[in-house]
Amino acid sequence: MGDMQDIRNIVILTGAGISAESGIDTFRSDGGLWEQHRVEDVATPEAFARNPDLVLRFYDMRRAAVQTKLPNAAHDALARLDEKWTGGLLIVTQNVDDLHERAGAARVLHMHGSHFNAWCTYCDRRSPWRGPLIDRPPCPACNARALRPDVVWFGEMPYRMDEIYGALRQADMFVSIGTSGAVYPAAGLVQGARDLGARTLELNLERSQGSDWFHETRLGPATMMVPEWVEEMVG
Ligand code: APR
């Protein structure tokens, strides 16, 4: 790793691993199952078409569970970086929880959507949402009983990729935290960052599928690794 003062713009990618120590299951740990369904089989448009109640119940359960969890020291450290870093900063998260925001981070982009919006399949409007969807409540904008989770399912396009690639083009540093590098396009961002000349750092519990692409990989729990790195950056 070179010296820190030539770093102006940072892009951070977070995955389920940053929320693991808050008690939110990751996807590909040995768990990774829900009511005998692989998560990949529940989080798809086909599953929603085939069995909407199953999918709505899955997301109702996770939306409610997240509200009982708290941000951890890793979320808090990124919020502190956001507050103190005078250069460019974008926290791109694959997570659909709101722990980055609840820790106080502002420059957050949810590329896989959020538990806390409902998306109307009739009028296409997204509305802030905290409760269940299983009872088919009316859309706040158009009243149609056509709300779905505002979560990017397998086979759907992640959100705001143009903004993400734009930030990557300006990035001097790309840091990946708590992601397995199993799902594209998120998993490919490190390659883009590296091709564009950014320094790349991975903070993860174990080596990931993308580790070979990083200039440096530090292994350990996010609640230890992230505060340590933020301390290096903002002192
Ligand atoms: N600290 C740091 N990293 C951790 C911790 C921890 N305490 N616990 C687990 N990890 C790491 C795991 O080693 C793994 O590499 O976090 C990663 C979690 O990987 P996944 O479960 O695959 O989650 P993620 O990479 O976010 O999945 C990407 O796949 O299921 C889809 O859309 C969903 O956003 C998700 C995407």
PDB file of C-alpha atoms and ligand atoms in Angstrom, residues 14-18 20-21 26-29 39-40 94-95 112 152 154 177-183 203-208 220-223, ligand 1:
ATOM      1  CA  THR A  14     -20.120  -3.695   1.317  1.00  0.00           C
ATOM      2  CA  GLY A  15     -21.825  -7.071   1.471  1.00  0.00           C
ATOM      3  CA  ALA A  16     -23.664  -9.213   3.978  1.00  0.00           C
ATOM      4  CA  GLY A  17     -20.465  -9.786   5.967  1.00  0.00           C
ATOM      5  CA  ILE A  18     -20.511  -6.222   7.321  1.00  0.00           C
ATOM      6  CA  ALA A  20     -23.102 -10.431  10.120  1.00  0.00           C
ATOM      7  CA  GLU A  21     -21.945  -9.282  13.566  1.00  0.00           C
ATOM      8  CA  THR A  26     -25.202 -13.774   5.334  1.00  0.00           C
ATOM      9  CA  PHE A  27     -26.372 -15.561   2.200  1.00  0.00           C
ATOM     10  CA  ARG A  28     -23.758 -18.214   1.592  1.00  0.00           C
ATOM     11  CA  SER A  29     -22.839 -19.236   5.078  1.00  0.00           C
ATOM     12  CA  VAL A  39     -32.490 -18.080  -0.878  1.00  0.00           C
ATOM     13  CA  GLU A  40     -31.713 -18.043  -4.587  1.00  0.00           C
ATOM     14  CA  GLN A  94     -25.322  -4.899  -1.757  1.00  0.00           C
ATOM     15  CA  ASN A  95     -27.216  -5.104   1.518  1.00  0.00           C
ATOM     16  CA  HIS A 112     -29.682  -4.253  -4.632  1.00  0.00           C
ATOM     17  CA  VAL A 152     -33.226  -6.542  -6.787  1.00  0.00           C
ATOM     18  CA  PHE A 154     -31.643 -12.670  -9.262  1.00  0.00           C
ATOM     19  CA  ILE A 177     -15.904  -5.280   2.878  1.00  0.00           C
ATOM     20  CA  GLY A 178     -17.732  -8.522   3.748  1.00  0.00           C
ATOM     21  CA  THR A 179     -18.654  -9.864   0.357  1.00  0.00           C
ATOM     22  CA  SER A 180     -18.003 -13.262  -1.204  1.00  0.00           C
ATOM     23  CA  GLY A 181     -17.488 -11.924  -4.716  1.00  0.00           C
ATOM     24  CA  ALA A 182     -20.037 -14.501  -5.897  1.00  0.00           C
ATOM     25  CA  VAL A 183     -22.605 -12.228  -7.540  1.00  0.00           C
ATOM     26  CA  LEU A 203     -11.473  -6.603   4.279  1.00  0.00           C
ATOM     27  CA  ASN A 204     -13.180  -9.980   4.793  1.00  0.00           C
ATOM     28  CA  LEU A 205     -13.501 -12.835   7.260  1.00  0.00           C
ATOM     29  CA  GLU A 206     -12.005 -15.260   4.772  1.00  0.00           C
ATOM     30  CA  ARG A 207     -10.553 -15.156   1.264  1.00  0.00           C
ATOM     31  CA  SER A 208     -13.280 -14.519  -1.320  1.00  0.00           C
ATOM     32  CA  GLY A 220     -10.692 -10.840  10.127  1.00  0.00           C
ATOM     33  CA  PRO A 221     -14.118  -9.780  11.427  1.00  0.00           C
ATOM     34  CA  ALA A 222     -15.406  -6.483  10.060  1.00  0.00           C
ATOM     35  CA  THR A 223     -15.848  -5.033  13.549  1.00  0.00           C
TER      36      THR A 223
HETATM   37  N1  APR B   1     -16.754  -9.893   8.999  1.00  0.00           N
HETATM   38  C1  APR B   1     -16.329  -9.775   7.703  1.00  0.00           C
HETATM   39  N2  APR B   1     -16.734 -10.604   6.701  1.00  0.00           N
HETATM   40  C2  APR B   1     -17.610 -11.578   7.031  1.00  0.00           C
HETATM   41  C3  APR B   1     -18.100 -11.760   8.344  1.00  0.00           C
HETATM   42  C4  APR B   1     -17.642 -10.865   9.350  1.00  0.00           C
HETATM   43  N3  APR B   1     -18.050 -10.970  10.610  1.00  0.00           N
HETATM   44  N4  APR B   1     -18.951 -12.834   8.333  1.00  0.00           N
HETATM   45  C5  APR B   1     -18.989 -13.285   7.063  1.00  0.00           C
HETATM   46  N5  APR B   1     -18.176 -12.547   6.283  1.00  0.00           N
HETATM   47  C6  APR B   1     -17.912 -12.693   4.838  1.00  0.00           C
HETATM   48  C7  APR B   1     -17.955 -14.115   4.354  1.00  0.00           C
HETATM   49  O1  APR B   1     -16.652 -14.687   4.457  1.00  0.00           O
HETATM   50  C8  APR B   1     -18.367 -13.932   2.891  1.00  0.00           C
HETATM   51  O2  APR B   1     -17.230 -13.741   2.062  1.00  0.00           O
HETATM   52  O3  APR B   1     -18.949 -12.013   4.168  1.00  0.00           O
HETATM   53  C9  APR B   1     -19.177 -12.639   2.902  1.00  0.00           C
HETATM   54  C10 APR B   1     -20.671 -12.875   2.757  1.00  0.00           C
HETATM   55  O4  APR B   1     -20.871 -13.410   1.476  1.00  0.00           O
HETATM   56  P1  APR B   1     -22.379 -13.657   0.983  1.00  0.00           P
HETATM   57  O5  APR B   1     -23.131 -14.368   2.050  1.00  0.00           O
HETATM   58  O6  APR B   1     -22.267 -14.257  -0.391  1.00  0.00           O
HETATM   59  O7  APR B   1     -23.023 -12.211   0.889  1.00  0.00           O
HETATM   60  P2  APR B   1     -22.797 -11.161  -0.272  1.00  0.00           P
HETATM   61  O8  APR B   1     -21.398 -11.253  -0.829  1.00  0.00           O
HETATM   62  O9  APR B   1     -23.222  -9.842   0.252  1.00  0.00           O
HETATM   63  O10 APR B   1     -23.848 -11.647  -1.396  1.00  0.00           O
HETATM   64  C11 APR B   1     -23.968 -10.807  -2.538  1.00  0.00           C
HETATM   65  O11 APR B   1     -25.815 -12.152  -3.317  1.00  0.00           O
HETATM   66  O12 APR B   1     -27.600 -13.268  -2.450  1.00  0.00           O
HETATM   67  C12 APR B   1     -27.240 -12.184  -3.230  1.00  0.00           C
HETATM   68  O13 APR B   1     -28.249 -10.095  -3.522  1.00  0.00           O
HETATM   69  C13 APR B   1     -27.698 -10.935  -2.567  1.00  0.00           C
HETATM   70  O14 APR B   1     -26.484  -8.929  -2.026  1.00  0.00           O
HETATM   71  C14 APR B   1     -26.408 -10.349  -2.018  1.00  0.00           C
HETATM   72  C15 APR B   1     -25.383 -10.832  -3.015  1.00  0.00           C
END
